[in-house]
Amino acid sequence: MNALLGVFFHFLGGFSSGSFYLPYKKVKGWQWETFWLIGGVFSWIIVPPLAAFLTIPGFWDIIQNESSSILGLTFLFGALWGIGGFTYGLGVRYLGVALGSSIILGLCMIFGSLVPSIYYEFSPHTGKDSIGLLFSSKWGQFVLLGLLVCVIGIIISGKAGMMKEKELQTSSIDPHGTVVKTEYKFGLGLIVSIISGVLSACFNFGLEAGKPMAIVANEAWKVANPNQGEFLFQNNVTYVVVLWGGMAVNLIGCLYLAFKNKSYTDYTKKNVPVLRNLFFCALAGTMWFLQFFFYGMGESKMGNGASSWILHMAFIIFIANLWGIIIKEWKGVSKKTITTIAVGMIIMFVSILIVGYGNSLR
């Protein structure tokens, strides 16, 4: 039952992440850095502390009483994750949307799921899954198989994206719907994409670094609610600190682009529906945070090991591709291309089933 609930919560998180960019498409008259920053105010500053306040009594005391080393490391991983998000744009610029996204998302999934387990192989912690345990246990072998299958699905989906770009010969659009200027430079693009993929996985490392705060919240809840399992919302206190790091990097990046592109004038433009834009930015920012809100609930049922990160990433990619088909981003391509993206999505869905089954064996 825990495995099934965990998969369901990860689906909700993946749906939120794979869908959050849709409200941004309703924003009119603002450049990317403008609406991304406004949405980010909700994603990084407003909603995370509000979620922690509503679910964890005394969450601020937990943060204040935590050691500076844990807070600093959690913040650092959040900042590195933020850099990964910004370099994502460079990866797709130099490799194209399909190839760049495939490399970045594939590496993010692999590093985010395996690096912590490799670390715990050499520095064992109670309740943490080591890479040796994954390879030696039947459930762990299914989780690793699911990872491999999902990476294959990403590669096939990337191939479909490259076929689409070639057939349509139009401006490239990234998985979030942003038009991308492509300037093909394979060597540079590969380096940037590797950096982005590795750093994007740092969000999971941030959760690991900030786990002591989640443990405090979990233990307090278990004392108040004996014999009711693990606290679903224990990670909400950790998110506050991780997202501070992400906020710092995104704020610097957005302000840089605002002055470079002179988009700071967006806020005073005439004939721009400001209230409408603010509403959709707030909606998008809230949906973006909900991916982690539900990830935390899934993690409380399955553990913050390889399986949780794999399911999280797989659902995001699956839902984002599904939306691309629903809103007709693939309209006009050949039947072969449609078949290729369909096969990629089916394989990713199979990987979800494999990982879910593996966790049911624990």
Coordinates of C-alpha atoms in Angstrom, one line a residue:
M1 CA 0.0 0.0 0.0
N2 CA 2.8 2.4 0.8
A3 CA 4.4 1.8 -2.6
L4 CA 1.1 2.4 -4.4
L5 CA 0.5 5.6 -2.5
G6 CA 4.1 6.7 -3.1
V7 CA 3.6 6.2 -6.9
F8 CA 0.3 8.1 -6.8
F9 CA 1.9 11.1 -4.9
H10 CA 4.8 11.1 -7.3
F11 CA 2.3 11.2 -10.2
L12 CA 0.7 14.3 -8.7
G13 CA 4.1 15.9 -8.4
G14 CA 5.0 15.0 -11.9
F15 CA 1.7 16.3 -13.2
S16 CA 2.2 19.6 -11.4
S17 CA 5.8 20.0 -12.9
G18 CA 4.8 18.8 -16.3
S19 CA 1.8 21.2 -16.4
F20 CA 3.1 24.3 -14.6
Y21 CA 4.2 26.1 -17.7
L22 CA 0.7 26.2 -19.3
P23 CA -0.4 29.2 -17.3
Y24 CA 2.7 31.1 -18.5
K25 CA 1.4 30.7 -22.0
K26 CA -1.5 33.0 -21.0
V27 CA 0.8 35.8 -20.0
K28 CA 0.8 38.7 -22.5
G29 CA 3.4 41.4 -23.2
W30 CA 6.1 40.2 -20.8
Q31 CA 9.4 38.7 -21.7
W32 CA 10.5 35.3 -20.2
E33 CA 12.7 36.7 -17.4
T34 CA 9.8 39.0 -16.3
F35 CA 7.1 36.4 -15.8
W36 CA 9.7 33.8 -14.6
L37 CA 10.7 36.1 -11.8
I38 CA 7.2 37.0 -10.8
G39 CA 6.2 33.3 -10.8
G40 CA 9.3 32.6 -8.9
V41 CA 8.3 34.9 -6.1
F42 CA 5.5 32.5 -5.4
S43 CA 7.6 29.4 -6.2
W44 CA 10.5 30.3 -3.9
I45 CA 9.4 32.9 -1.4
I46 CA 5.6 32.8 -0.7
V47 CA 4.3 29.3 -1.2
P48 CA 7.1 27.2 0.5
P49 CA 6.9 28.9 3.9
L50 CA 3.1 29.0 3.7
A51 CA 3.0 25.2 3.0
A52 CA 5.5 24.7 5.9
F53 CA 3.4 26.9 8.2
L54 CA 0.2 25.1 7.4
T55 CA 1.7 21.6 7.8
I56 CA 4.5 21.8 10.4
P57 CA 3.9 23.6 13.7
G58 CA 7.0 25.6 14.6
F59 CA 8.8 25.0 11.3
W60 CA 10.8 28.2 11.7
D61 CA 12.1 27.0 15.1
I62 CA 13.4 23.9 13.4
I63 CA 15.3 26.0 10.9
Q64 CA 16.7 28.4 13.5
N65 CA 17.8 25.5 15.7
E66 CA 19.6 23.6 12.9
S67 CA 23.4 23.8 12.6
S68 CA 24.9 26.4 10.2
S69 CA 26.7 23.6 8.4
I70 CA 23.5 21.7 7.5
L71 CA 21.7 24.9 6.5
G72 CA 24.7 26.1 4.4
L73 CA 25.0 22.8 2.6
T74 CA 21.3 22.6 1.9
F75 CA 21.3 26.2 0.6
L76 CA 24.4 25.4 -1.5
F77 CA 22.8 22.4 -3.2
G78 CA 19.7 24.5 -3.9
A79 CA 21.9 27.2 -5.5
L80 CA 23.7 24.6 -7.7
W81 CA 20.4 23.2 -8.7
G82 CA 19.4 26.8 -9.7
I83 CA 22.5 27.0 -11.9
G84 CA 21.6 23.8 -13.6
G85 CA 18.2 25.2 -14.5
F86 CA 19.7 28.3 -16.1
T87 CA 22.4 26.4 -18.1
Y88 CA 19.6 24.2 -19.4
G89 CA 18.7 27.0 -21.8
L90 CA 22.3 27.0 -23.2
G91 CA 22.3 23.3 -23.6
V92 CA 19.2 23.3 -25.9
R93 CA 20.6 26.4 -27.7
Y94 CA 23.8 24.6 -28.8
L95 CA 22.4 21.1 -29.3
G96 CA 18.8 21.7 -30.2
V97 CA 15.8 21.1 -27.9
A98 CA 15.5 17.4 -28.5
L99 CA 19.1 16.3 -28.1
G100 CA 19.9 18.9 -25.4
S101 CA 16.8 18.0 -23.3
S102 CA 17.5 14.3 -23.6
I103 CA 21.0 14.6 -22.4
I104 CA 20.1 17.0 -19.5
L105 CA 17.1 15.1 -18.3
G106 CA 18.8 11.7 -18.6
L107 CA 21.8 12.8 -16.6
C108 CA 19.6 14.6 -14.1
M109 CA 17.8 11.3 -13.5
I110 CA 20.9 9.1 -13.4
F111 CA 22.9 11.4 -11.1
G112 CA 20.0 12.3 -8.9
S113 CA 19.1 8.7 -8.3
L114 CA 22.5 7.0 -8.1
V115 CA 24.9 9.5 -6.6
P116 CA 23.3 9.5 -3.1
S117 CA 23.2 5.7 -3.0
I118 CA 26.9 5.6 -4.1
Y119 CA 27.7 8.0 -1.3
Y120 CA 25.9 5.9 1.3
E121 CA 27.8 2.8 0.1
F122 CA 31.0 4.4 1.5
S123 CA 29.3 6.3 4.3
P124 CA 26.5 4.1 5.6
H125 CA 23.5 5.8 7.3
T126 CA 20.6 4.0 8.9
G127 CA 17.6 3.9 6.6
K128 CA 19.5 5.0 3.5
D129 CA 19.8 2.8 0.4
S130 CA 23.3 2.1 -0.8
I131 CA 24.2 1.2 -4.4
G132 CA 25.3 -2.2 -3.1
L133 CA 21.9 -2.8 -1.6
L134 CA 20.2 -1.8 -4.9
F135 CA 22.4 -4.3 -6.9
S136 CA 22.1 -7.1 -4.3
S137 CA 18.3 -7.0 -3.5
K138 CA 15.5 -8.1 -5.8
W139 CA 13.6 -4.8 -5.3
G140 CA 16.7 -2.8 -5.9
Q141 CA 17.4 -4.6 -9.2
F142 CA 13.9 -3.8 -10.4
V143 CA 14.4 -0.1 -9.5
L144 CA 17.7 -0.1 -11.5
L145 CA 16.0 -1.8 -14.4
G146 CA 13.3 0.8 -14.3
L147 CA 16.0 3.5 -14.4
L148 CA 17.6 1.9 -17.5
V149 CA 14.2 1.5 -19.2
C150 CA 13.4 5.2 -18.5
V151 CA 16.7 6.4 -20.0
I152 CA 15.9 4.4 -23.1
G153 CA 12.5 6.1 -23.3
I154 CA 14.2 9.5 -23.0
I155 CA 16.6 8.7 -25.8
I156 CA 13.8 7.6 -28.1
S157 CA 11.7 10.7 -27.2
G158 CA 14.8 12.8 -28.0
K159 CA 15.1 11.1 -31.3
A160 CA 11.4 11.9 -32.0
G161 CA 12.1 15.5 -31.1
M162 CA 15.0 15.7 -33.5
M163 CA 12.8 14.2 -36.3
K164 CA 10.1 16.8 -35.5
E165 CA 12.6 19.8 -35.6
K166 CA 13.9 18.6 -39.0
E167 CA 10.4 18.0 -40.5
L168 CA 8.8 21.3 -39.4
Q169 CA 11.9 23.5 -39.9
T170 CA 10.5 26.0 -37.5
S171 CA 11.8 27.8 -34.3
S172 CA 12.6 25.2 -31.7
I173 CA 10.4 25.1 -28.6
D174 CA 11.7 23.7 -25.4
P175 CA 9.6 21.3 -23.2
H176 CA 8.3 24.3 -21.2
G177 CA 7.0 26.1 -24.4
T178 CA 9.7 28.7 -24.7
V179 CA 11.0 29.5 -28.2
V180 CA 14.7 28.7 -28.4
K181 CA 17.3 30.2 -30.7
T182 CA 19.4 27.2 -31.9
E183 CA 23.1 27.7 -32.6
Y184 CA 24.4 24.2 -33.2
K185 CA 27.8 23.7 -31.5
F186 CA 28.1 20.0 -30.5
G187 CA 31.3 20.2 -28.3
L188 CA 30.2 23.2 -26.3
G189 CA 26.6 22.1 -26.2
L190 CA 27.7 18.7 -24.8
I191 CA 29.8 20.3 -22.1
V192 CA 27.0 22.7 -21.1
S193 CA 24.4 19.9 -21.1
I194 CA 26.5 17.7 -18.9
I195 CA 27.0 20.5 -16.4
S196 CA 23.2 21.3 -16.5
G197 CA 22.2 17.7 -16.1
V198 CA 24.6 17.1 -13.1
L199 CA 23.7 20.3 -11.4
S200 CA 20.0 19.9 -11.9
A201 CA 20.3 16.7 -9.9
C202 CA 21.5 18.8 -6.9
F203 CA 17.9 19.3 -5.7
N204 CA 17.8 15.7 -4.6
F205 CA 21.2 16.2 -2.9
G206 CA 19.8 19.2 -1.1
L207 CA 17.0 17.1 0.3
E208 CA 19.6 14.6 1.6
A209 CA 21.6 17.4 3.1
G210 CA 18.6 19.0 4.8
K211 CA 17.2 15.6 6.0
P212 CA 18.0 16.4 9.7
M213 CA 15.3 19.1 9.6
A214 CA 12.8 16.7 8.1
I215 CA 13.6 14.2 10.8
V216 CA 12.9 16.7 13.5
A217 CA 9.5 17.5 12.0
N218 CA 8.8 13.8 11.5
E219 CA 9.7 12.8 15.1
A220 CA 7.6 15.6 16.6
W221 CA 4.6 14.6 14.5
K222 CA 5.0 10.9 15.5
V223 CA 5.1 11.8 19.1
A224 CA 1.8 13.7 18.7
N225 CA 0.3 11.0 16.4
P226 CA 1.6 7.6 17.6
N227 CA 1.3 4.5 15.5
Q228 CA 0.3 6.4 12.3
G229 CA 3.4 5.9 10.2
E230 CA 5.6 8.5 8.7
F231 CA 4.7 12.2 8.5
L232 CA 3.6 13.0 4.9
F233 CA 4.8 16.6 5.0
Q234 CA 8.1 16.3 6.8
N235 CA 10.1 17.6 3.8
N236 CA 8.2 20.9 3.7
V237 CA 10.6 22.5 6.2
T238 CA 13.6 21.4 4.1
Y239 CA 12.1 22.9 0.9
V240 CA 12.2 26.3 2.4
V241 CA 16.0 26.3 2.7
V242 CA 16.7 24.5 -0.6
L243 CA 14.5 26.9 -2.5
W244 CA 16.3 29.9 -0.9
G245 CA 19.4 28.7 -2.8
G246 CA 17.4 28.3 -6.0
M247 CA 15.9 31.7 -5.4
A248 CA 19.3 33.4 -5.1
V249 CA 20.5 32.1 -8.5
N250 CA 17.3 32.7 -10.3
L251 CA 17.0 36.2 -9.0
I252 CA 20.5 37.1 -10.1
G253 CA 19.9 35.5 -13.5
C254 CA 16.6 37.2 -14.1
L255 CA 17.9 40.6 -13.1
Y256 CA 20.8 40.2 -15.4
L257 CA 18.5 39.3 -18.3
A258 CA 16.2 42.2 -17.4
F259 CA 19.0 44.8 -17.7
K260 CA 20.5 43.1 -20.7
N261 CA 17.2 42.9 -22.7
K262 CA 15.8 46.1 -21.0
S263 CA 12.8 44.0 -20.1
Y264 CA 12.5 45.8 -16.7
T265 CA 10.2 48.2 -18.7
D266 CA 7.7 45.3 -18.9
Y267 CA 6.2 46.4 -15.6
T268 CA 5.2 49.8 -16.9
K269 CA 4.1 48.9 -20.4
K270 CA 0.8 50.2 -21.5
N271 CA -2.0 47.9 -22.8
V272 CA -0.5 45.0 -20.8
P273 CA -3.1 43.1 -18.6
V274 CA -1.1 43.3 -15.4
L275 CA -3.6 41.7 -13.1
R276 CA -4.2 38.9 -15.5
N277 CA -0.5 38.3 -15.9
L278 CA 0.0 38.4 -12.1
F279 CA -2.8 35.8 -11.7
F280 CA -1.3 33.4 -14.2
C281 CA 2.2 33.9 -12.9
A282 CA 1.0 33.1 -9.4
L283 CA -0.9 30.0 -10.6
A284 CA 2.2 28.8 -12.5
G285 CA 4.5 29.4 -9.5
T286 CA 2.2 27.6 -7.2
M287 CA 1.9 24.6 -9.5
W288 CA 5.7 24.6 -9.8
F289 CA 6.1 24.3 -6.1
L290 CA 3.4 21.6 -5.8
Q291 CA 5.7 19.2 -7.6
F292 CA 8.0 19.2 -4.5
F293 CA 5.0 19.2 -2.1
F294 CA 3.7 16.0 -3.6
Y295 CA 7.3 14.6 -4.0
G296 CA 7.7 15.0 -0.3
M297 CA 4.5 13.0 0.3
G298 CA 5.7 10.3 -2.1
E299 CA 9.1 10.3 -0.4
S300 CA 7.6 9.7 3.0
K301 CA 6.0 6.5 1.6
M302 CA 8.9 5.3 -0.4
G303 CA 12.0 6.9 1.0
N304 CA 14.2 9.5 -0.7
G305 CA 16.2 6.9 -2.5
A306 CA 16.7 6.2 -6.2
S307 CA 13.1 5.1 -6.8
S308 CA 11.5 8.4 -5.6
W309 CA 13.8 10.5 -7.9
I310 CA 13.3 8.1 -10.9
L311 CA 9.5 8.2 -10.5
H312 CA 9.5 12.0 -10.1
M313 CA 11.6 12.6 -13.2
A314 CA 9.8 9.9 -15.3
F315 CA 6.3 11.4 -14.5
I316 CA 7.5 14.9 -15.3
I317 CA 8.9 13.9 -18.7
F318 CA 5.9 11.7 -19.5
I319 CA 3.3 14.5 -18.6
A320 CA 5.3 17.2 -20.5
N321 CA 5.4 15.1 -23.6
L322 CA 1.7 14.2 -23.2
W323 CA 0.8 17.9 -23.0
G324 CA 2.9 18.6 -26.1
I325 CA 0.6 16.1 -28.0
I326 CA -2.6 17.5 -26.5
I327 CA -1.9 21.1 -27.4
K328 CA -0.8 20.0 -30.9
E329 CA 2.9 20.9 -30.8
W330 CA 3.4 17.8 -32.9
K331 CA 0.9 18.7 -35.5
G332 CA 2.1 18.4 -39.1
V333 CA 4.8 15.8 -38.4
S334 CA 5.0 12.4 -40.2
K335 CA 3.4 9.3 -38.9
K336 CA 6.8 7.8 -38.3
T337 CA 7.7 10.7 -35.9
I338 CA 4.4 10.3 -34.1
T339 CA 5.0 6.6 -33.7
T340 CA 8.5 7.3 -32.3
I341 CA 7.3 9.7 -29.6
A342 CA 4.5 7.3 -28.8
V343 CA 7.0 4.5 -28.3
G344 CA 9.2 6.7 -26.1
M345 CA 6.2 7.6 -23.9
I346 CA 5.1 4.0 -23.6
I347 CA 8.6 2.9 -22.6
M348 CA 8.7 5.6 -19.9
F349 CA 5.3 4.5 -18.6
V350 CA 6.6 1.0 -18.4
S351 CA 9.6 2.2 -16.4
I352 CA 7.2 3.7 -13.9
L353 CA 5.4 0.4 -13.5
I354 CA 8.8 -1.4 -13.1
V355 CA 10.0 1.0 -10.4
G356 CA 6.6 0.9 -8.6
Y357 CA 6.7 -2.9 -8.6
G358 CA 10.2 -2.9 -7.3
N359 CA 9.2 -0.8 -4.3
S360 CA 6.3 -3.1 -3.6
L361 CA 8.8 -5.9 -3.0
R362 CA 10.5 -4.1 -0.2

